[in-house]
PDB file of C-alpha atoms in Angstrom:
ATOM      1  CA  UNK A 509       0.000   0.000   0.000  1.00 47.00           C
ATOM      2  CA  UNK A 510       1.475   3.614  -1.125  1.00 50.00           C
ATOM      3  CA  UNK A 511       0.569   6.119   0.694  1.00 56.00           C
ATOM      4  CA  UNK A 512       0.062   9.837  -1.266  1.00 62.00           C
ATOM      5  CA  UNK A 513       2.776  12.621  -0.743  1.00 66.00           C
ATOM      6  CA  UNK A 514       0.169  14.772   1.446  1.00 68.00           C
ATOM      7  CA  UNK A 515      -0.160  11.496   4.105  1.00 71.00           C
ATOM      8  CA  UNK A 516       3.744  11.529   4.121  1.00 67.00           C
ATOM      9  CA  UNK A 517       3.684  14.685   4.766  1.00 68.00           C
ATOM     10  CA  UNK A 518       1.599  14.180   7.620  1.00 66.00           C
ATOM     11  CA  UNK A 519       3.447  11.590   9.241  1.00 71.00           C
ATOM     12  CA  UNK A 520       6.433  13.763   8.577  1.00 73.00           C
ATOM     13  CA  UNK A 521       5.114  16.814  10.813  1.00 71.00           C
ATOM     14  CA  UNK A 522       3.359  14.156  13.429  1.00 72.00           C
ATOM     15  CA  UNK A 523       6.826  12.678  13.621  1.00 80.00           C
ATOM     16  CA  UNK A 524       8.854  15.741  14.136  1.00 82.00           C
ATOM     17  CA  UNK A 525       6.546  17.171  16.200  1.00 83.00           C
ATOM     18  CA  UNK A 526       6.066  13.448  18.564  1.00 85.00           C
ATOM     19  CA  UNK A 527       9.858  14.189  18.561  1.00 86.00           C
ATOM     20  CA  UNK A 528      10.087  17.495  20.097  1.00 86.00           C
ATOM     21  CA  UNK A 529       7.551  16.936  21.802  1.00 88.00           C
ATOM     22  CA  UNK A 530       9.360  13.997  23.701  1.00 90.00           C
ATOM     23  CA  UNK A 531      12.488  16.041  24.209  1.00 91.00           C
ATOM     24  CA  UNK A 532      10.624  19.365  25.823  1.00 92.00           C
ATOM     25  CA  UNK A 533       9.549  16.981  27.937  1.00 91.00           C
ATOM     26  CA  UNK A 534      12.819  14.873  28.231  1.00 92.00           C
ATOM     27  CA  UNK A 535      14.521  18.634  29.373  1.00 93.00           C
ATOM     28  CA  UNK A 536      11.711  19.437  31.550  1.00 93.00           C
ATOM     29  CA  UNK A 537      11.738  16.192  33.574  1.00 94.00           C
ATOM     30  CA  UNK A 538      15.850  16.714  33.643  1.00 94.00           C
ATOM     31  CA  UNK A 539      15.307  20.160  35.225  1.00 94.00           C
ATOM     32  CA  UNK A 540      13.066  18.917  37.687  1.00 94.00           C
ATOM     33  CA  UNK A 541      15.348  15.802  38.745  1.00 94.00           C
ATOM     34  CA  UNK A 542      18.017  19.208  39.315  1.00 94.00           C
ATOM     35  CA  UNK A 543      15.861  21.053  41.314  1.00 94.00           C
ATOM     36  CA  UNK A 544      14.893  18.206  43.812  1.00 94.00           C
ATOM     37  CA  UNK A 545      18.436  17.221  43.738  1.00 94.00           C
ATOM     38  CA  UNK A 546      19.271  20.622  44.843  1.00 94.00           C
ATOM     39  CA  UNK A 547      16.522  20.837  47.327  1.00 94.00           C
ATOM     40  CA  UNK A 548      17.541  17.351  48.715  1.00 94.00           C
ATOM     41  CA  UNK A 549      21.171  18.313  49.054  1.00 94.00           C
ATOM     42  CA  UNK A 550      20.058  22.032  50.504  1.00 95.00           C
ATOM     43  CA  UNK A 551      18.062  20.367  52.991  1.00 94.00           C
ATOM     44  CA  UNK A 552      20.799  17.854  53.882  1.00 94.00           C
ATOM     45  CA  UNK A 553      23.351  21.133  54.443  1.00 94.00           C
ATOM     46  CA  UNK A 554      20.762  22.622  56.811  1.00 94.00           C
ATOM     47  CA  UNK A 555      20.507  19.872  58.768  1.00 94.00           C
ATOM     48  CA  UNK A 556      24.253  19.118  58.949  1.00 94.00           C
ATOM     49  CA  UNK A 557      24.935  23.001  59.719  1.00 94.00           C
ATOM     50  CA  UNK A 558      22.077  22.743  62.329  1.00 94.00           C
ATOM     51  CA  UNK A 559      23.543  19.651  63.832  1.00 94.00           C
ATOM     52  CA  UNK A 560      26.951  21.189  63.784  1.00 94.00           C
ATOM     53  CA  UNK A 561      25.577  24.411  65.552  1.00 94.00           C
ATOM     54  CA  UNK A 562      23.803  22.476  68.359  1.00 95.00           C
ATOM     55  CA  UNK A 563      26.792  20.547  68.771  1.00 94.00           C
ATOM     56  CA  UNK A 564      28.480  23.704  69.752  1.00 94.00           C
ATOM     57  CA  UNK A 565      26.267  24.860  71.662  1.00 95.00           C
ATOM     58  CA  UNK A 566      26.115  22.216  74.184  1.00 94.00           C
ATOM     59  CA  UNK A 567      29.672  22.025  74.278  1.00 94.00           C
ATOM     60  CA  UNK A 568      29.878  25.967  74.762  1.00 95.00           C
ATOM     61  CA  UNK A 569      27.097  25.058  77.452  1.00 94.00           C
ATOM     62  CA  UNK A 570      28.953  22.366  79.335  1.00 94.00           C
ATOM     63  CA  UNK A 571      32.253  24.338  79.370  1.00 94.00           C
ATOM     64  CA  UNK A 572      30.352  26.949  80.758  1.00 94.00           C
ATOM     65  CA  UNK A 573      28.453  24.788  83.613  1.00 94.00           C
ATOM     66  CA  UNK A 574      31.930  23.244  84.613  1.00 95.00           C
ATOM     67  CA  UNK A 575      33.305  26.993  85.102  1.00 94.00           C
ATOM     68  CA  UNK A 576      30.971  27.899  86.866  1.00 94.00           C
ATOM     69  CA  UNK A 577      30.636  24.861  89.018  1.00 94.00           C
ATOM     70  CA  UNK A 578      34.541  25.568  89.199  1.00 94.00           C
ATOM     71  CA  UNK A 579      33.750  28.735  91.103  1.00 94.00           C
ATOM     72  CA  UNK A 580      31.395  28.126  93.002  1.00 94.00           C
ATOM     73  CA  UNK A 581      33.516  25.290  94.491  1.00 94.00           C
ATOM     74  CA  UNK A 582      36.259  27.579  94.463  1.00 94.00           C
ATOM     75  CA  UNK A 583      34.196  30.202  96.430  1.00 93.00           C
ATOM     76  CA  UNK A 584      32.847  27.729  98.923  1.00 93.00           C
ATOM     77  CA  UNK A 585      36.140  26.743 100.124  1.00 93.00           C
ATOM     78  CA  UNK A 586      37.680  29.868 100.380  1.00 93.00           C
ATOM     79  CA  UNK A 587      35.152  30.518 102.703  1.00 92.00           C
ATOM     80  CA  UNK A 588      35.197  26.900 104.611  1.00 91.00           C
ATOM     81  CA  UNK A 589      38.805  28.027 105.113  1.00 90.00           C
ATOM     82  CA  UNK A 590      37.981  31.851 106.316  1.00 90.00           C
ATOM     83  CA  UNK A 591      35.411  30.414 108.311  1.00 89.00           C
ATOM     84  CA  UNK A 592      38.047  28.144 109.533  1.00 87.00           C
ATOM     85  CA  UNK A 593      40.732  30.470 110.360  1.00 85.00           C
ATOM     86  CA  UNK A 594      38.287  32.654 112.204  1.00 84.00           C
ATOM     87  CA  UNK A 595      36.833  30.045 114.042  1.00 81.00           C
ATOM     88  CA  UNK A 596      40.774  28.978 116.011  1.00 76.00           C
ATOM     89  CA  UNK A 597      40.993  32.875 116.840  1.00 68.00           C
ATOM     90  CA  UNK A 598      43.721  33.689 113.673  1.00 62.00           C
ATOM     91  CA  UNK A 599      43.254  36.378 111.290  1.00 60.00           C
ATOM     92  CA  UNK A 600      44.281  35.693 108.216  1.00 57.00           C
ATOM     93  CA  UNK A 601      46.583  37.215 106.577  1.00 58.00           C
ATOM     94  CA  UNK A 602      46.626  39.047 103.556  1.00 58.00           C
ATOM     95  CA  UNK A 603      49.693  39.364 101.175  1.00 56.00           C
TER      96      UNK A 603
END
């Protein structure tokens, strides 16, 4: 079966244009697999910077509890040992 020159034609255009069609939608499917790629690997850098910040916090946190813990001890027995001095009668001395 021959087909006419106007059906070729046709099947010409229907082909180039199944073709473009398929690559329009070949780049737009690429662009989206980009853009979740980039909002996966965005989100991942959020949550490793957020990680990383808490992370420092606590530790700024802890090295602040154990100063202060540091002085308070530090405080207390200075004074056990004022208390101590005054309590035999001896003045302490000061340099």
């Amino acid at each position: 079966m021959l087909c006419s020159e106007s059906e070729a034609a046709a099947t010409n255009v229907f082909c180039s244009e199944s073709k473009r069609q398929q690559q329009m939608f070949s780049v737009a499917k690429a662009k989206r697999q980009q853009q979740m790629f980039s909002v996966a690997k965005a989100k991942r850098q959020q949550q490793m910077f957020s990680v990383a910040k808490a992370k420092r916090q606590q530790q700024m946190f802890s090295v602040a509890k154990a100063k202060r813990q540091q002085q308070m001890f530090s405080v207390a027995k200075a004074k056990r040992q004022l208390q101590s001095t005054q309590s035999n009668g001896n003045q302490p001395t000061l340099w």
